[in-house]
Every structure is written in structure tokens, then in C-alpha cells.
Short mmCIF file of C-alpha atoms and ligand atoms in Angstrom, two decimals:
data_model
loop_
_atom_site.label_atom_id
_atom_site.label_comp_id
_atom_site.label_asym_id
_atom_site.label_seq_id
_atom_site.Cartn_x
_atom_site.Cartn_y
_atom_site.Cartn_z
CA MET A 1 -138.24 -114.62 -3.18
CA THR A 2 -140.95 -114.89 -5.80
CA GLY A 3 -139.97 -111.53 -7.24
CA ALA A 4 -136.21 -112.25 -7.21
CA PRO A 5 -134.39 -111.66 -10.48
CA ASP A 6 -133.91 -114.89 -12.38
CA ASP A 7 -130.13 -114.92 -12.09
CA VAL A 8 -130.15 -114.59 -8.30
CA HIS A 9 -130.73 -117.91 -6.61
CA PRO A 10 -132.51 -117.87 -3.29
CA SER A 11 -130.41 -119.47 -0.59
CA ASP A 12 -131.50 -122.56 1.27
CA ASP A 13 -132.34 -120.30 4.20
CA ASP A 14 -134.76 -118.31 2.02
CA LEU A 15 -136.32 -121.53 0.82
CA LEU A 16 -136.77 -122.63 4.42
CA ALA A 17 -139.55 -120.06 4.69
CA LEU A 18 -141.64 -122.40 2.51
CA LEU A 19 -141.47 -125.12 5.15
CA TRP A 20 -142.88 -125.62 8.62
CA CYS A 21 -142.47 -128.10 11.42
CA PRO A 22 -144.61 -131.12 10.48
CA HIS A 23 -145.51 -131.67 14.16
CA ASP A 24 -146.91 -128.26 15.17
CA HIS A 25 -146.46 -126.01 12.10
CA GLY A 26 -143.84 -123.93 13.93
CA ASP A 27 -141.36 -121.76 12.01
CA LEU A 28 -138.00 -123.35 11.20
CA ARG A 29 -134.63 -121.67 11.75
CA PRO A 30 -131.23 -122.81 10.54
CA ALA A 31 -129.30 -124.72 13.20
CA ASP A 32 -125.75 -126.11 13.13
CA ASP A 33 -126.70 -129.53 11.93
CA GLY A 34 -129.95 -128.76 10.08
CA VAL A 35 -133.00 -126.77 11.16
CA ARG A 36 -134.79 -126.25 14.44
CA CYS A 37 -138.49 -125.63 15.11
CA VAL A 38 -138.94 -122.45 17.15
CA ALA A 39 -142.17 -123.82 18.68
CA CYS A 40 -141.25 -127.33 19.87
CA GLY A 41 -137.46 -127.18 19.70
CA ARG A 42 -137.19 -130.35 17.58
CA THR A 43 -134.24 -130.42 15.21
CA PHE A 44 -134.32 -131.89 11.74
CA PRO A 45 -130.89 -132.91 10.46
CA ARG A 46 -129.26 -132.18 7.13
CA ILE A 47 -127.79 -135.42 5.83
CA ASP A 48 -125.52 -135.19 2.76
CA GLY A 49 -127.36 -132.05 1.59
CA VAL A 50 -130.82 -133.48 2.32
CA LEU A 51 -133.03 -131.93 4.98
CA SER A 52 -134.62 -134.87 6.74
CA PHE A 53 -138.03 -134.72 8.37
CA LEU A 54 -138.37 -138.49 8.49
CA ASP A 55 -136.96 -140.44 11.35
CA GLY A 56 -138.92 -143.54 10.44
CA VAL A 57 -141.39 -143.55 13.30
CA GLU A 58 -144.11 -142.14 11.04
CA LEU A 59 -143.92 -145.13 8.72
CA ASP A 60 -145.51 -148.53 9.23
CA ASP A 61 -143.91 -151.85 8.24
CA ILE A 62 -145.27 -151.84 4.69
CA ASP A 63 -144.05 -148.26 4.18
CA ARG A 64 -140.63 -149.18 5.46
CA ARG A 65 -140.38 -152.19 3.18
CA GLU A 66 -141.33 -150.05 0.17
CA GLN A 67 -138.98 -147.27 1.22
CA ALA A 68 -136.10 -149.77 1.58
CA SER A 69 -136.87 -151.05 -1.90
CA ARG A 70 -136.59 -147.48 -3.26
CA ASP A 71 -133.27 -147.00 -1.46
CA ALA A 72 -131.98 -150.27 -2.91
CA GLU A 73 -132.92 -149.41 -6.50
CA ALA A 74 -131.46 -145.88 -6.42
CA ASN A 75 -128.22 -146.85 -8.15
CA TRP A 76 -129.81 -148.40 -11.21
CA TYR A 77 -132.96 -146.28 -11.27
CA ASP A 78 -131.75 -143.81 -13.90
CA THR A 79 -130.68 -146.58 -16.25
CA ILE A 80 -134.29 -147.65 -16.80
CA PHE A 81 -134.97 -144.34 -18.52
CA GLY A 82 -133.22 -144.34 -21.87
CA THR A 83 -132.52 -141.07 -23.61
CA TYR A 84 -135.65 -141.61 -25.67
CA THR A 85 -137.93 -141.98 -22.65
CA ASN A 86 -136.59 -138.83 -21.04
CA LEU A 87 -136.89 -136.91 -24.30
CA VAL A 88 -140.61 -137.67 -24.34
CA GLU A 89 -141.57 -137.73 -20.69
CA VAL A 90 -139.60 -134.91 -19.06
CA PRO A 91 -140.66 -132.02 -21.33
CA THR A 92 -144.30 -133.09 -21.58
CA THR A 93 -144.55 -133.32 -17.77
CA ALA A 94 -142.86 -129.94 -17.32
CA ALA A 95 -145.01 -128.32 -20.03
CA ARG A 96 -148.14 -128.70 -17.88
CA VAL A 97 -146.75 -126.28 -15.29
CA GLY A 98 -145.15 -123.83 -17.72
CA ARG A 99 -143.15 -121.09 -16.04
CA PRO A 100 -144.98 -120.44 -12.79
CA ASP A 101 -144.67 -117.27 -10.78
CA GLY A 102 -142.90 -118.87 -7.81
CA PRO A 103 -141.46 -122.09 -6.37
CA ILE A 104 -142.22 -125.51 -7.81
CA LEU A 105 -142.69 -128.74 -5.85
CA ASP A 106 -141.26 -131.93 -7.36
CA PHE A 107 -143.30 -134.50 -5.45
CA GLY A 108 -141.65 -137.96 -5.30
CA ALA A 109 -138.61 -136.49 -7.03
CA GLY A 110 -136.53 -139.68 -7.04
CA THR A 111 -133.08 -139.09 -8.49
CA GLY A 112 -134.18 -135.73 -9.88
CA ARG A 113 -134.58 -135.94 -13.66
CA LEU A 114 -137.59 -133.55 -13.40
CA THR A 115 -136.04 -131.44 -10.64
CA VAL A 116 -132.97 -130.55 -12.65
CA HIS A 117 -134.99 -129.87 -15.80
CA LEU A 118 -137.45 -127.60 -13.97
CA ALA A 119 -134.75 -125.66 -12.13
CA ARG A 120 -132.78 -125.12 -15.34
CA THR A 121 -135.62 -124.27 -17.69
CA THR A 122 -137.85 -122.17 -15.42
CA GLY A 123 -135.21 -120.47 -13.22
CA ARG A 124 -137.66 -120.98 -10.35
CA PRO A 125 -136.69 -122.57 -7.05
CA VAL A 126 -137.64 -126.22 -6.78
CA VAL A 127 -138.45 -128.14 -3.60
CA ALA A 128 -137.67 -131.81 -4.26
CA VAL A 129 -139.46 -134.15 -1.85
CA ASP A 130 -139.00 -137.91 -1.57
CA TYR A 131 -139.06 -140.44 1.25
CA SER A 132 -136.06 -142.38 -0.07
CA LEU A 133 -132.77 -140.99 1.16
CA GLY A 134 -130.98 -143.27 -1.30
CA GLN A 135 -132.75 -141.62 -4.25
CA LEU A 136 -132.20 -138.10 -2.89
CA ARG A 137 -128.50 -138.70 -2.35
CA ARG A 138 -128.23 -139.13 -6.11
CA LEU A 139 -130.37 -136.05 -6.76
CA VAL A 140 -128.18 -133.70 -4.68
CA PRO A 141 -125.02 -133.64 -6.89
CA ARG A 142 -127.17 -133.49 -10.01
CA CYS A 143 -128.70 -130.21 -8.80
CA ALA A 144 -125.46 -128.59 -7.60
CA GLY A 145 -125.53 -124.84 -8.22
CA LEU A 146 -129.27 -124.80 -8.90
CA PRO A 147 -131.92 -123.32 -6.56
CA VAL A 148 -133.12 -126.65 -5.22
CA LEU A 149 -134.13 -127.50 -1.65
CA VAL A 150 -133.96 -131.25 -1.08
CA VAL A 151 -136.42 -132.59 1.48
CA HIS A 152 -136.70 -136.10 2.89
CA ALA A 153 -140.35 -136.47 3.89
CA ASP A 154 -143.47 -138.56 3.45
CA GLY A 155 -145.56 -137.25 0.58
CA ARG A 156 -148.73 -137.96 2.55
CA SER A 157 -147.73 -135.37 5.13
CA LEU A 158 -145.64 -132.61 3.58
CA PRO A 159 -143.62 -130.20 5.73
CA LEU A 160 -144.69 -127.35 3.41
CA ARG A 161 -146.86 -124.40 4.39
CA ASP A 162 -150.35 -123.91 2.98
CA GLY A 163 -150.12 -122.32 -0.47
CA ALA A 164 -146.30 -122.46 -0.43
CA VAL A 165 -145.80 -123.37 -4.09
CA ALA A 166 -146.89 -121.92 -7.41
CA ALA A 167 -146.88 -125.29 -9.21
CA ALA A 168 -146.22 -128.98 -8.61
CA VAL A 169 -145.19 -132.00 -10.63
CA ALA A 170 -145.66 -135.60 -9.51
CA ALA A 171 -144.19 -137.97 -12.11
CA GLU A 172 -144.58 -141.74 -11.85
CA VAL A 173 -145.46 -141.75 -8.17
CA TYR A 174 -149.25 -141.49 -7.80
CA GLU A 175 -149.70 -145.12 -8.90
CA HIS A 176 -147.70 -146.30 -5.89
CA PHE A 177 -150.19 -145.10 -3.29
CA ARG A 178 -153.04 -147.29 -2.10
CA ASP A 179 -156.63 -146.02 -2.39
CA ALA A 180 -156.88 -144.04 0.88
CA ASP A 181 -153.31 -142.73 0.51
CA ARG A 182 -154.00 -141.38 -2.99
CA ARG A 183 -156.69 -139.17 -1.42
CA ARG A 184 -154.27 -138.02 1.27
CA VAL A 185 -151.72 -137.17 -1.39
CA LEU A 186 -154.20 -135.13 -3.42
CA ARG A 187 -155.33 -133.31 -0.29
CA GLU A 188 -151.71 -132.45 0.54
CA LEU A 189 -150.97 -131.29 -3.01
CA HIS A 190 -154.11 -129.16 -2.94
CA ARG A 191 -153.12 -127.66 0.41
CA VAL A 192 -149.57 -126.66 -0.57
CA LEU A 193 -150.54 -125.26 -3.98
CA ARG A 194 -151.70 -121.66 -4.21
CA PRO A 195 -155.20 -121.09 -5.56
CA GLY A 196 -154.97 -121.11 -9.36
CA ALA A 197 -151.64 -123.01 -9.32
CA SER A 198 -151.08 -125.85 -11.75
CA LEU A 199 -150.34 -129.52 -11.13
CA SER A 200 -148.78 -131.94 -13.61
CA ILE A 201 -149.34 -135.49 -12.42
CA SER A 202 -148.84 -138.87 -14.05
CA THR A 203 -149.86 -142.42 -13.25
CA LEU A 204 -149.54 -145.87 -14.84
CA ALA A 205 -152.10 -146.33 -17.61
CA TYR A 206 -154.44 -149.30 -17.71
CA ASN A 207 -153.98 -149.24 -21.47
CA LEU A 208 -155.03 -151.69 -24.17
CA THR A 209 -152.03 -153.95 -23.63
CA TYR A 210 -152.80 -154.39 -19.93
CA ARG A 211 -156.51 -154.88 -20.58
CA VAL A 212 -155.64 -157.77 -22.87
CA TRP A 213 -153.23 -159.16 -20.24
CA ARG A 214 -156.03 -158.98 -17.71
CA LEU A 215 -158.39 -160.83 -20.05
CA LEU A 216 -155.73 -163.51 -20.37
CA GLY A 217 -155.89 -163.97 -16.60
CA ASN A 218 -152.98 -161.81 -15.41
CA THR A 219 -154.38 -160.10 -12.28
CA GLY A 220 -151.15 -158.08 -11.88
CA ALA A 221 -152.11 -156.17 -15.01
CA LYS A 222 -154.34 -153.88 -12.92
CA THR A 223 -152.77 -153.81 -9.49
CA GLY A 224 -150.10 -155.61 -7.45
CA GLU A 225 -147.40 -155.41 -4.80
CA HIS A 226 -144.24 -155.81 -6.90
CA LEU A 227 -143.09 -153.99 -10.00
CA LEU A 228 -139.83 -154.29 -11.97
CA GLY A 229 -138.35 -156.44 -9.24
CA GLY A 230 -139.20 -153.86 -6.55
CA ASP A 231 -141.33 -154.38 -3.47
CA PHE A 232 -143.95 -151.74 -3.91
CA PHE A 233 -147.65 -151.41 -4.54
CA TYR A 234 -148.87 -150.17 -7.92
CA VAL A 235 -152.20 -149.63 -9.60
CA ARG A 236 -152.92 -148.94 -13.27
CA GLN A 237 -155.84 -146.64 -13.94
CA THR A 238 -158.11 -145.75 -16.81
CA ALA A 239 -158.31 -142.09 -17.78
CA ARG A 240 -161.80 -141.98 -16.29
CA GLU A 241 -160.66 -143.40 -12.92
CA PHE A 242 -157.68 -141.03 -12.75
CA ARG A 243 -159.73 -138.00 -13.72
CA SER A 244 -162.50 -138.69 -11.23
CA GLU A 245 -160.02 -138.98 -8.32
CA LEU A 246 -158.32 -135.73 -9.33
CA GLU A 247 -161.60 -133.89 -9.79
CA GLU A 248 -162.40 -134.20 -6.13
CA PHE A 249 -159.69 -131.60 -5.48
CA PHE A 250 -158.76 -129.96 -8.78
CA ASP A 251 -160.05 -128.65 -12.08
CA VAL A 252 -158.71 -131.17 -14.56
CA GLU A 253 -157.77 -129.55 -17.86
CA GLU A 254 -156.67 -132.68 -19.69
CA VAL A 255 -155.68 -136.33 -19.30
CA VAL A 256 -153.51 -137.70 -22.11
CA GLY A 257 -151.53 -140.88 -22.69
CA ILE A 258 -147.76 -140.37 -22.79
CA ARG A 259 -144.86 -142.61 -23.85
CA ASN A 260 -146.98 -144.05 -26.62
CA PHE A 261 -144.22 -145.88 -28.49
CA PRO A 262 -142.40 -148.66 -26.61
CA VAL A 263 -139.18 -147.83 -28.41
CA ARG A 264 -136.78 -149.73 -26.18
CA SER A 265 -138.85 -152.93 -26.33
CA ILE A 266 -139.16 -152.72 -30.11
CA ALA A 267 -135.42 -152.03 -30.41
CA ALA A 268 -134.63 -155.04 -28.19
CA ALA A 269 -136.83 -157.25 -30.39
CA LEU A 270 -135.19 -155.94 -33.58
CA ASP A 271 -131.75 -156.56 -32.08
CA ARG A 272 -132.52 -160.28 -32.08
CA ILE A 273 -132.43 -160.19 -35.89
CA PRO A 274 -128.75 -160.87 -36.58
CA VAL A 275 -128.29 -158.37 -39.42
CA GLY A 276 -127.98 -154.64 -39.82
CA ARG A 277 -128.06 -153.61 -36.14
CA LEU A 278 -131.72 -152.81 -36.73
CA GLY A 279 -132.62 -152.21 -33.09
CA ARG A 280 -129.90 -149.68 -32.49
CA ARG A 281 -130.65 -147.89 -35.75
CA PHE A 282 -134.36 -147.78 -34.91
CA GLU A 283 -133.68 -146.34 -31.44
CA ALA A 284 -131.27 -143.77 -32.88
CA LEU A 285 -133.86 -142.67 -35.43
CA MET A 286 -136.58 -142.39 -32.81
CA THR A 287 -134.25 -140.44 -30.51
CA ALA A 288 -133.29 -138.05 -33.30
CA ARG A 289 -136.78 -137.50 -34.72
CA GLY A 290 -139.43 -139.99 -33.67
CA HIS A 291 -139.98 -138.50 -30.22
CA ARG A 292 -141.83 -135.64 -31.91
CA LEU A 293 -144.32 -138.12 -33.32
CA ASP A 294 -144.73 -139.68 -29.87
CA ARG A 295 -145.51 -136.21 -28.45
CA ALA A 296 -147.94 -135.45 -31.31
CA TRP A 297 -149.68 -138.76 -30.62
CA GLU A 298 -150.52 -137.51 -27.11
CA ARG A 299 -153.09 -135.20 -28.65
CA LEU A 300 -155.07 -138.07 -30.19
CA PRO A 301 -158.19 -139.04 -28.20
CA LEU A 302 -156.99 -142.66 -28.16
CA SER A 303 -153.68 -141.85 -26.43
CA PRO A 304 -154.98 -142.92 -22.96
CA LEU A 305 -155.40 -146.39 -24.50
CA THR A 306 -151.90 -146.50 -25.98
CA GLY A 307 -149.73 -144.53 -23.55
CA PHE A 308 -147.67 -146.32 -20.92
CA PHE A 309 -148.55 -143.51 -18.51
CA LEU A 310 -151.43 -141.08 -18.18
CA LEU A 311 -150.53 -137.44 -17.64
CA ALA A 312 -153.01 -134.92 -16.24
CA GLY A 313 -152.80 -131.15 -16.30
CA ALA A 314 -154.87 -129.83 -13.40
CA ARG A 315 -155.32 -126.63 -11.45
CA ARG A 316 -156.28 -125.71 -7.92
CA ARG A 317 -159.52 -123.80 -8.22
CA ARG A 318 -159.40 -120.15 -7.23
CA GLY A 319 -161.51 -119.42 -4.21
CA ASP A 320 -162.05 -122.99 -3.02
CA GLY A 321 -161.48 -123.91 0.62
CA ALA A 322 -158.55 -125.71 2.16
CA SER A 323 -160.10 -129.14 1.58
CA GLY A 324 -161.04 -128.81 -2.09
CA ARG A 325 -164.61 -128.89 -3.33
C1 SAM B 1 -140.92 -144.30 -9.93
S1 SAM B 1 -140.13 -143.12 -8.88
C2 SAM B 1 -140.34 -141.58 -9.78
C3 SAM B 1 -139.26 -140.58 -9.48
C4 SAM B 1 -139.29 -139.29 -10.29
N1 SAM B 1 -140.53 -138.55 -10.09
C5 SAM B 1 -139.09 -139.59 -11.77
O1 SAM B 1 -140.03 -139.45 -12.53
O2 SAM B 1 -137.98 -139.99 -12.13
C6 SAM B 1 -141.25 -142.94 -7.51
C7 SAM B 1 -140.65 -142.15 -6.36
O3 SAM B 1 -141.67 -141.87 -5.42
C8 SAM B 1 -141.12 -141.97 -4.13
N2 SAM B 1 -142.18 -142.22 -3.16
C9 SAM B 1 -142.99 -143.30 -3.07
N3 SAM B 1 -143.79 -143.19 -2.00
C10 SAM B 1 -143.50 -142.02 -1.39
C11 SAM B 1 -143.98 -141.35 -0.23
N4 SAM B 1 -144.94 -141.90 0.55
N5 SAM B 1 -143.45 -140.16 0.09
C12 SAM B 1 -142.48 -139.60 -0.68
N6 SAM B 1 -141.96 -140.18 -1.78
C13 SAM B 1 -142.46 -141.39 -2.13
C14 SAM B 1 -140.13 -143.14 -4.25
O4 SAM B 1 -139.15 -143.13 -3.22
C15 SAM B 1 -139.54 -142.92 -5.63
O5 SAM B 1 -138.37 -142.14 -5.60
ZN1 ZN B 2 -142.28 -128.09 16.02
#
């Protein structure tokens, strides 16, 4: 598949070769209603175009509460990313993996804004993994006609073979794992990436604004259990904290701050001034041109202190063992 011409999409059955049975690593074969493991005979159903490896028993109560919260927010999720945000965040995240020589994993793919961009711009197959069926149901129609395999699974235990993918992105998801789970996630990403493969991964930044909030007594500035009305854990990290966790498994090439200009918040504030539709004009200007300045700002050493998110470009070392360093 890796050597397939760009205009020939691999079929779902070809992409199945990237996966294995999460219980015993057996090969998977297409079955009427999904796929079947040749070793243990378990079947994994295809639900609305999503191959599901999660029947819920793997998750504890906290996981299930957070998963339900993701399902519930699926319908409005895309609306929180204005055009401006996507213009900045999607290409900069994708740029860290370039055009890899094989399939790409979109880890915690959500409703698929990265998945669709990667499949269109690289021509490579993309495996989109998320544990929220509600989010993936919105991703499926968005990726119609593109070489995308949609997988419902827990990111801490991926049904992908060792070294299955040539690159991975993980946008806005790392910050939602608790300490021990972040290690499990990195171990899994390391395992499924080929040696030398690149990883583009972002996390919430503990930037200047949140440091001031913290000084003012707001403990939720650093970590908490609820974000944007959702029931899920989050942590904000400094560049140093993020880098040191990644370095246990990867060579980290850079950590930058992204989404440096809070354009929508500034526009909303300007809109309160009752003349000249200032907010809308500001947002339109930033969308037309200002996003380039936001991207240029990423290269400044202070961007980890101004960005809303941190973005790391990392690489699985060539020649290291299955467990990293
Ligand atoms: C903030 S969204 C980001 C979605 C997408 N990457 C984007 O940038 O638009 C976080 C996603 O991570 C998923 N997620 C959280 N914990 C997960 C887990 N343990 N396994 C798989 N997906 C998970 C959520 O369901 C949600 O869709
Ligand atoms: Zn099996």
C-alpha cells in the first residue's frame, strides 16, 4: 500500500492490514458486519462506517463519564473553531509531519478537521482513532471518498500493529490524559510509529495568562476536571514539562506556542463598541491576512508563553527498542 500511486486509494480491506486484534494481536479479516479476529474469533462491528473495538468494558466510570461528555458535545464541537483558528492550527499541526512515506494516524481525531486535511493534502491513507462514537459519526461523511479508516478505540491501547504508521498527529488531546495515562499514550504512539517517523502533538499551554490567573488564586488555571462546560480532565503544561515527558520516548525537534492571537475574544470585545462593526472587521482582516503573522509569531522564543496551545514536532529515534529510550 505504501508504494501505491497517489490517485489509487487503498480500500478499507487493505487498511485493515495495519490493525490487529487488541486482545491477542491476531490478524483481522473482513466479516459481514465488521471484522473478525482469526485467532480468537471475536468480531468487531462496523457501526455507521466506524470500526468499533470498544464495547465499553475496557473503560472505568471516569472514562465513561468523559466519553459521554465527548459524545454529547459532538454536534457543537466544530463551531468552537472559527475559520481563523483552523487557518492557524490545522496547517501548522500538519506541517510537522510533512508528506510521510506511508499511512498517518490521527490520534483523538474528533470530528476530523485534521483527518480530512491530511488525507487531502498528503494523499496518504489516514487512520482516524477516537473513543467517542458521537465525534466519529460526524467525521465519517466529512471524509467520504478519501482513504480514511475510522476506528473507535481507546488511545491508551491502540488496535494498530507495531510500526504500522509513517507519521502521527495528536491535536488537542494529550492534555486530557492524567499523568500515568499520558505515559501510556506516548508508549502507544512510539510503538505504532516506525523508527524515524514523525509525530506532531499539541497540548494546552500554561501560558502567561494562566500563570497570572493562578497567581490570582484560580487553581483551575493549571489543571481541573471540567473544561468549556464538558466533564473531562485537563492539564496545562509549560514547554519544559511537555518536552521532558515527550523526551522519554522521542527526539523532540521543537516545541512552539500556537494560536498566539485570541482573535475571537478580541473580536467579541470590539463588537461591544456600538459603532463600525469593529469586531467583525477585525476578524475578517485577521482571517484574510493576520493568520500569517500568528504563524510567524510561532518562531519567536516567547511563543510558548503566548500561545494557547503548545505544539511539538518529535521523531521516533531510529534503532531504539520497542519501549523508547
Ligand atoms: C478536543 S478534541 C480534539 C479533536 C481533534 N484532534 C481536533 O483537533 O479537532 C479531543 C478528542 O480526544 C478524544 N479522546 C479523549 N480521550 C480519548 C481516549 N482515551 N481515546 C481516544 N480518544 C480520546 C475525545 O473523544 C475528543 O474527540
Ligand atoms: Zn483476537
